[in-house]
PDB file of C-alpha atoms in Angstrom:
ATOM      1  CA  MET N   1     -22.517   2.168 -15.848  1.00  0.00           C
ATOM      2  CA  ASN N   2     -18.815   1.858 -15.152  1.00  0.00           C
ATOM      3  CA  ARG N   3     -17.519  -0.568 -12.561  1.00  0.00           C
ATOM      4  CA  ILE N   4     -14.525   0.174 -10.326  1.00  0.00           C
ATOM      5  CA  VAL N   5     -12.136  -2.741  -9.771  1.00  0.00           C
ATOM      6  CA  PHE N   6      -9.265  -2.714  -7.289  1.00  0.00           C
ATOM      7  CA  ALA N   7      -6.748  -5.101  -8.797  1.00  0.00           C
ATOM      8  CA  THR N   8      -5.206  -7.096  -5.969  1.00  0.00           C
ATOM      9  CA  THR N   9      -5.231 -10.785  -5.092  1.00  0.00           C
ATOM     10  CA  ASN N  10      -4.616  -9.904  -1.424  1.00  0.00           C
ATOM     11  CA  PRO N  11      -8.006 -10.142   0.347  1.00  0.00           C
ATOM     12  CA  GLY N  12      -6.769  -8.176   3.368  1.00  0.00           C
ATOM     13  CA  LYS N  13      -5.626  -5.248   1.237  1.00  0.00           C
ATOM     14  CA  PHE N  14      -8.860  -5.307  -0.755  1.00  0.00           C
ATOM     15  CA  ALA N  15     -10.940  -5.198   2.438  1.00  0.00           C
ATOM     16  CA  MET N  16      -9.010  -2.145   3.704  1.00  0.00           C
ATOM     17  CA  VAL N  17      -9.381  -0.250   0.440  1.00  0.00           C
ATOM     18  CA  LYS N  18     -13.032  -1.247   0.003  1.00  0.00           C
ATOM     19  CA  ASP N  19     -13.877   0.273   3.406  1.00  0.00           C
ATOM     20  CA  ILE N  20     -12.406   3.611   2.327  1.00  0.00           C
ATOM     21  CA  PHE N  21     -14.206   3.697  -1.020  1.00  0.00           C
ATOM     22  CA  THR N  22     -17.469   2.652   0.644  1.00  0.00           C
ATOM     23  CA  HIS N  23     -17.093   5.555   3.073  1.00  0.00           C
ATOM     24  CA  TYR N  24     -17.124   7.870   0.051  1.00  0.00           C
ATOM     25  CA  GLY N  25     -20.122   6.161  -1.518  1.00  0.00           C
ATOM     26  CA  ILE N  26     -18.249   4.224  -4.214  1.00  0.00           C
ATOM     27  CA  GLU N  27     -18.758   0.495  -4.722  1.00  0.00           C
ATOM     28  CA  LEU N  28     -15.482  -1.340  -5.244  1.00  0.00           C
ATOM     29  CA  LEU N  29     -15.280  -4.731  -6.927  1.00  0.00           C
ATOM     30  CA  SER N  30     -12.556  -7.335  -6.520  1.00  0.00           C
ATOM     31  CA  LEU N  31     -10.811  -9.462  -9.111  1.00  0.00           C
ATOM     32  CA  GLN N  32     -12.526 -12.449  -7.541  1.00  0.00           C
ATOM     33  CA  SER N  33     -15.867 -10.912  -8.583  1.00  0.00           C
ATOM     34  CA  PHE N  34     -14.771 -11.719 -12.143  1.00  0.00           C
ATOM     35  CA  ASN N  35     -13.195 -15.087 -11.232  1.00  0.00           C
ATOM     36  CA  ILE N  36      -9.700 -13.715 -11.810  1.00  0.00           C
ATOM     37  CA  ASN N  37      -7.003 -15.207  -9.565  1.00  0.00           C
ATOM     38  CA  LEU N  38      -3.931 -14.469 -11.648  1.00  0.00           C
ATOM     39  CA  ASP N  39      -0.844 -13.226  -9.776  1.00  0.00           C
ATOM     40  CA  VAL N  40       0.994 -10.682 -11.918  1.00  0.00           C
ATOM     41  CA  GLU N  41       4.778 -10.600 -11.536  1.00  0.00           C
ATOM     42  CA  GLU N  42       5.964  -7.226 -10.248  1.00  0.00           C
ATOM     43  CA  ALA N  43       9.053  -6.902 -12.437  1.00  0.00           C
ATOM     44  CA  GLY N  44       9.338  -3.106 -12.357  1.00  0.00           C
ATOM     45  CA  GLU N  45      12.097  -1.043 -10.774  1.00  0.00           C
ATOM     46  CA  THR N  46       9.792   1.635  -9.344  1.00  0.00           C
ATOM     47  CA  LEU N  47       6.418   1.796  -7.619  1.00  0.00           C
ATOM     48  CA  GLU N  48       4.970   3.416 -10.738  1.00  0.00           C
ATOM     49  CA  GLU N  49       6.216   0.628 -12.986  1.00  0.00           C
ATOM     50  CA  ASN N  50       4.862  -2.126 -10.751  1.00  0.00           C
ATOM     51  CA  ALA N  51       1.467  -0.456 -10.364  1.00  0.00           C
ATOM     52  CA  LYS N  52       1.273   0.055 -14.132  1.00  0.00           C
ATOM     53  CA  ILE N  53       2.207  -3.559 -14.869  1.00  0.00           C
ATOM     54  CA  LYS N  54      -0.620  -4.794 -12.651  1.00  0.00           C
ATOM     55  CA  ALA N  55      -3.223  -2.283 -13.847  1.00  0.00           C
ATOM     56  CA  GLU N  56      -2.614  -2.990 -17.533  1.00  0.00           C
ATOM     57  CA  ALA N  57      -2.409  -6.760 -17.095  1.00  0.00           C
ATOM     58  CA  TYR N  58      -5.709  -6.992 -15.248  1.00  0.00           C
ATOM     59  CA  ALA N  59      -7.432  -4.439 -17.507  1.00  0.00           C
ATOM     60  CA  LYS N  60      -6.905  -6.823 -20.423  1.00  0.00           C
ATOM     61  CA  LEU N  61      -8.789  -9.537 -18.532  1.00  0.00           C
ATOM     62  CA  LEU N  62     -11.741  -7.369 -17.476  1.00  0.00           C
ATOM     63  CA  PRO N  63     -14.778  -6.081 -19.384  1.00  0.00           C
ATOM     64  CA  PRO N  64     -14.388  -2.698 -21.132  1.00  0.00           C
ATOM     65  CA  ASP N  65     -16.715  -0.925 -18.696  1.00  0.00           C
ATOM     66  CA  CYS N  66     -14.272  -1.512 -15.822  1.00  0.00           C
ATOM     67  CA  ILE N  67     -12.025   1.181 -14.404  1.00  0.00           C
ATOM     68  CA  VAL N  68      -9.009  -0.665 -13.001  1.00  0.00           C
ATOM     69  CA  ILE N  69      -6.964   0.560 -10.043  1.00  0.00           C
ATOM     70  CA  ALA N  70      -3.728  -1.163  -9.039  1.00  0.00           C
ATOM     71  CA  ASP N  71      -1.270  -0.127  -6.375  1.00  0.00           C
ATOM     72  CA  ASP N  72       2.259  -0.651  -5.181  1.00  0.00           C
ATOM     73  CA  THR N  73       3.681   0.475  -1.862  1.00  0.00           C
ATOM     74  CA  GLY N  74       7.246   0.864  -0.668  1.00  0.00           C
ATOM     75  CA  VAL N  75       9.068   1.756   2.531  1.00  0.00           C
ATOM     76  CA  GLU N  76      11.955   4.230   2.400  1.00  0.00           C
ATOM     77  CA  ILE N  77      14.194   4.572   5.481  1.00  0.00           C
ATOM     78  CA  ASP N  78      16.258   7.758   5.628  1.00  0.00           C
ATOM     79  CA  ALA N  79      19.257   6.332   7.504  1.00  0.00           C
ATOM     80  CA  LEU N  80      19.487   3.413   5.063  1.00  0.00           C
ATOM     81  CA  GLY N  81      19.540   5.556   1.939  1.00  0.00           C
ATOM     82  CA  GLY N  82      15.925   4.815   1.048  1.00  0.00           C
ATOM     83  CA  GLU N  83      16.037   1.050   1.581  1.00  0.00           C
ATOM     84  CA  PRO N  84      14.169  -1.227   1.220  1.00  0.00           C
ATOM     85  CA  GLY N  85      12.101   0.764  -1.303  1.00  0.00           C
ATOM     86  CA  ILE N  86       9.964  -1.513  -3.442  1.00  0.00           C
ATOM     87  CA  LYS N  87      11.814  -4.664  -2.371  1.00  0.00           C
ATOM     88  CA  VAL N  88      10.441  -5.139   1.137  1.00  0.00           C
ATOM     89  CA  LYS N  89       9.783  -8.869   0.740  1.00  0.00           C
ATOM     90  CA  ARG N  90      13.159  -9.490  -0.929  1.00  0.00           C
ATOM     91  CA  TRP N  91      15.178  -6.977   1.055  1.00  0.00           C
ATOM     92  CA  LYS N  92      17.791  -9.617   1.948  1.00  0.00           C
ATOM     93  CA  GLY N  93      18.045 -10.830  -1.630  1.00  0.00           C
ATOM     94  CA  TYR N  94      15.500 -13.610  -1.255  1.00  0.00           C
ATOM     95  CA  LYS N  95      11.877 -13.898  -0.154  1.00  0.00           C
ATOM     96  CA  THR N  96      11.685 -13.513   3.622  1.00  0.00           C
ATOM     97  CA  THR N  97       9.092 -13.836   6.363  1.00  0.00           C
ATOM     98  CA  ASP N  98       7.602 -10.837   8.148  1.00  0.00           C
ATOM     99  CA  GLU N  99       9.615 -11.605  11.270  1.00  0.00           C
ATOM    100  CA  GLU N 100      12.860 -11.786   9.308  1.00  0.00           C
ATOM    101  CA  ILE N 101      12.142  -8.373   7.796  1.00  0.00           C
ATOM    102  CA  ILE N 102      11.445  -6.856  11.227  1.00  0.00           C
ATOM    103  CA  GLN N 103      14.622  -8.248  12.747  1.00  0.00           C
ATOM    104  CA  TYR N 104      16.742  -7.361   9.711  1.00  0.00           C
ATOM    105  CA  CYS N 105      15.476  -3.772   9.801  1.00  0.00           C
ATOM    106  CA  LEU N 106      16.165  -3.373  13.519  1.00  0.00           C
ATOM    107  CA  GLU N 107      19.620  -4.935  13.176  1.00  0.00           C
ATOM    108  CA  ARG N 108      20.529  -2.596  10.316  1.00  0.00           C
ATOM    109  CA  MET N 109      19.370   0.358  12.424  1.00  0.00           C
ATOM    110  CA  LYS N 110      20.765  -0.685  15.796  1.00  0.00           C
ATOM    111  CA  ASP N 111      23.251   2.207  15.871  1.00  0.00           C
ATOM    112  CA  VAL N 112      20.831   4.845  14.545  1.00  0.00           C
ATOM    113  CA  PRO N 113      19.736   7.069  17.445  1.00  0.00           C
ATOM    114  CA  VAL N 114      16.233   8.292  18.228  1.00  0.00           C
ATOM    115  CA  GLY N 115      15.603  11.432  16.225  1.00  0.00           C
ATOM    116  CA  GLU N 116      17.426  10.061  13.180  1.00  0.00           C
ATOM    117  CA  ARG N 117      15.157   7.087  12.473  1.00  0.00           C
ATOM    118  CA  GLY N 118      12.859   8.812   9.982  1.00  0.00           C
ATOM    119  CA  ALA N 119      11.134   6.781   7.285  1.00  0.00           C
ATOM    120  CA  GLN N 120       8.185   6.955   4.950  1.00  0.00           C
ATOM    121  CA  PHE N 121       5.596   4.768   3.310  1.00  0.00           C
ATOM    122  CA  ARG N 122       4.762   5.701  -0.278  1.00  0.00           C
ATOM    123  CA  THR N 123       1.840   4.315  -2.265  1.00  0.00           C
ATOM    124  CA  VAL N 124       1.313   4.747  -5.991  1.00  0.00           C
ATOM    125  CA  LEU N 125      -2.051   4.018  -7.605  1.00  0.00           C
ATOM    126  CA  ALA N 126      -2.165   3.341 -11.353  1.00  0.00           C
ATOM    127  CA  VAL N 127      -5.571   3.755 -13.005  1.00  0.00           C
ATOM    128  CA  VAL N 128      -6.630   2.433 -16.414  1.00  0.00           C
ATOM    129  CA  ALA N 129     -10.012   3.652 -17.625  1.00  0.00           C
ATOM    130  CA  HIS N 130     -11.469   2.197 -20.818  1.00  0.00           C
ATOM    131  CA  TYR N 131      -8.060   0.925 -21.954  1.00  0.00           C
ATOM    132  CA  SER N 132      -6.709   4.471 -21.973  1.00  0.00           C
ATOM    133  CA  GLN N 133      -3.287   5.706 -20.882  1.00  0.00           C
ATOM    134  CA  VAL N 134      -2.304   4.972 -17.282  1.00  0.00           C
ATOM    135  CA  THR N 135      -2.845   7.799 -14.776  1.00  0.00           C
ATOM    136  CA  TYR N 136      -0.907   7.880 -11.497  1.00  0.00           C
ATOM    137  CA  PHE N 137      -1.728   9.121  -7.999  1.00  0.00           C
ATOM    138  CA  ASP N 138       0.488   8.861  -4.937  1.00  0.00           C
ATOM    139  CA  GLY N 139       0.488   9.388  -1.200  1.00  0.00           C
ATOM    140  CA  ILE N 140       3.263   9.618   1.406  1.00  0.00           C
ATOM    141  CA  LEU N 141       3.207   8.992   5.160  1.00  0.00           C
ATOM    142  CA  ARG N 142       6.187  10.124   7.233  1.00  0.00           C
ATOM    143  CA  GLY N 143       7.076   8.371  10.460  1.00  0.00           C
ATOM    144  CA  GLU N 144       9.865   6.778  12.493  1.00  0.00           C
ATOM    145  CA  ILE N 145      11.218   3.276  12.990  1.00  0.00           C
ATOM    146  CA  LEU N 146      10.882   2.118  16.602  1.00  0.00           C
ATOM    147  CA  LEU N 147      13.750   0.637  18.582  1.00  0.00           C
ATOM    148  CA  GLU N 148      11.657  -2.456  19.345  1.00  0.00           C
ATOM    149  CA  PRO N 149       8.537  -3.865  17.650  1.00  0.00           C
ATOM    150  CA  LEU N 150       5.123  -3.950  19.260  1.00  0.00           C
ATOM    151  CA  PRO N 151       3.903  -7.515  19.845  1.00  0.00           C
ATOM    152  CA  ALA N 152       0.853  -7.368  17.550  1.00  0.00           C
ATOM    153  CA  ARG N 153       1.377  -8.673  14.022  1.00  0.00           C
ATOM    154  CA  ARG N 154      -0.626  -8.609  10.778  1.00  0.00           C
ATOM    155  CA  GLU N 155       0.467 -11.157   8.195  1.00  0.00           C
ATOM    156  CA  GLY N 156       2.019  -9.531   5.157  1.00  0.00           C
ATOM    157  CA  MET N 157       2.539  -6.179   6.922  1.00  0.00           C
ATOM    158  CA  PRO N 158       5.999  -6.454   8.541  1.00  0.00           C
ATOM    159  CA  PHE N 159       6.473  -2.727   9.141  1.00  0.00           C
ATOM    160  CA  TRP N 160       3.166  -2.166  10.945  1.00  0.00           C
ATOM    161  CA  PRO N 161       4.580  -3.010  14.429  1.00  0.00           C
ATOM    162  CA  ILE N 162       7.726  -0.877  13.996  1.00  0.00           C
ATOM    163  CA  PHE N 163       6.559   2.142  11.969  1.00  0.00           C
ATOM    164  CA  PHE N 164       5.522   4.880  14.424  1.00  0.00           C
ATOM    165  CA  ILE N 165       3.378   7.877  13.412  1.00  0.00           C
ATOM    166  CA  PRO N 166       4.351  10.728  15.793  1.00  0.00           C
ATOM    167  CA  GLN N 167       1.390  12.994  15.038  1.00  0.00           C
ATOM    168  CA  LEU N 168      -1.013  10.200  15.994  1.00  0.00           C
ATOM    169  CA  ASN N 169       1.161   8.694  18.753  1.00  0.00           C
ATOM    170  CA  MET N 170       0.625   5.181  17.415  1.00  0.00           C
ATOM    171  CA  THR N 171       2.130   2.633  15.070  1.00  0.00           C
ATOM    172  CA  LEU N 172       0.695   1.958  11.640  1.00  0.00           C
ATOM    173  CA  GLY N 173      -0.644  -1.321  12.988  1.00  0.00           C
ATOM    174  CA  GLN N 174      -2.484   0.466  15.795  1.00  0.00           C
ATOM    175  CA  PHE N 175      -3.838   2.955  13.254  1.00  0.00           C
ATOM    176  CA  HIS N 176      -5.458   0.165  11.255  1.00  0.00           C
ATOM    177  CA  ASP N 177      -7.181  -1.094  14.408  1.00  0.00           C
ATOM    178  CA  GLN N 178      -9.071   2.209  14.618  1.00  0.00           C
ATOM    179  CA  PRO N 179     -12.612   2.700  13.221  1.00  0.00           C
ATOM    180  CA  ILE N 180     -12.841   3.630   9.550  1.00  0.00           C
ATOM    181  CA  GLU N 181     -14.054   7.118  10.523  1.00  0.00           C
ATOM    182  CA  PHE N 182     -10.784   7.724  12.372  1.00  0.00           C
ATOM    183  CA  GLN N 183      -8.723   6.382   9.481  1.00  0.00           C
ATOM    184  CA  VAL N 184     -10.472   8.607   6.957  1.00  0.00           C
ATOM    185  CA  ALA N 185     -10.020  11.629   9.230  1.00  0.00           C
ATOM    186  CA  HIS N 186      -6.275  10.913   9.501  1.00  0.00           C
ATOM    187  CA  PRO N 187      -5.294   9.664   6.043  1.00  0.00           C
ATOM    188  CA  THR N 188      -2.078   7.697   5.641  1.00  0.00           C
ATOM    189  CA  HIS N 189      -0.155   7.021   2.422  1.00  0.00           C
ATOM    190  CA  ARG N 190      -2.804   4.798   0.822  1.00  0.00           C
ATOM    191  CA  GLU N 191      -5.735   6.971   1.925  1.00  0.00           C
ATOM    192  CA  LEU N 192      -3.979  10.091   0.612  1.00  0.00           C
ATOM    193  CA  ALA N 193      -3.521   8.438  -2.775  1.00  0.00           C
ATOM    194  CA  ILE N 194      -7.170   7.369  -2.793  1.00  0.00           C
ATOM    195  CA  LEU N 195      -8.310  10.909  -1.980  1.00  0.00           C
ATOM    196  CA  LYS N 196      -6.449  12.059  -5.098  1.00  0.00           C
ATOM    197  CA  VAL N 197      -7.958   9.353  -7.274  1.00  0.00           C
ATOM    198  CA  LEU N 198     -11.604   9.949  -6.268  1.00  0.00           C
ATOM    199  CA  PRO N 199     -12.127  13.128  -8.377  1.00  0.00           C
ATOM    200  CA  PHE N 200     -10.558  11.393 -11.387  1.00  0.00           C
ATOM    201  CA  ILE N 201     -12.901   8.416 -11.031  1.00  0.00           C
ATOM    202  CA  LYS N 202     -15.924  10.714 -10.895  1.00  0.00           C
ATOM    203  CA  LEU N 203     -14.631  12.464 -14.017  1.00  0.00           C
ATOM    204  CA  VAL N 204     -14.297   9.290 -16.099  1.00  0.00           C
ATOM    205  CA  THR N 205     -17.434   7.471 -14.898  1.00  0.00           C
TER     206      THR N 205
END
């Protein structure tokens, strides 16, 4: 029986993804289930490269019956030529706090009018099954950057209070406060990527 492992050391991210997989009847295991606490350096230049680096690194540490899924997510702002991309945490050239990222984004966009503040989240999942070649799946969520942030914060998610989803009339942070049934019914970037990966997992298990 194959085991599905979502390769992240971020417990908050694992909890979010686990809820989605559980909704579809798939048990998801964490790295901590195998006593793995290694942080893999994301040295790639693209989301695909970073996801691959993590998937392959953790696959080498896990038993051969494990199917390993790793992800990387970036934010691309139209008016800023696609910045920050994969370098959200180091957008200013060094590691910054969530609040610094929020304020830096709003300062960079202070002269961008409403209607021209489009942006997108993009998630790439890299899957390694039985030490085979990496397979990729992605998902994109379009939205807009607000003029001012909402007060609620979630550590490690600096864009959640400023990324607005027009079709849902809520920020990404507000979306993640909704029940899992609502989230599954209105998939965002990560959920869209997961929906693509589910048939592949069933094929290789």
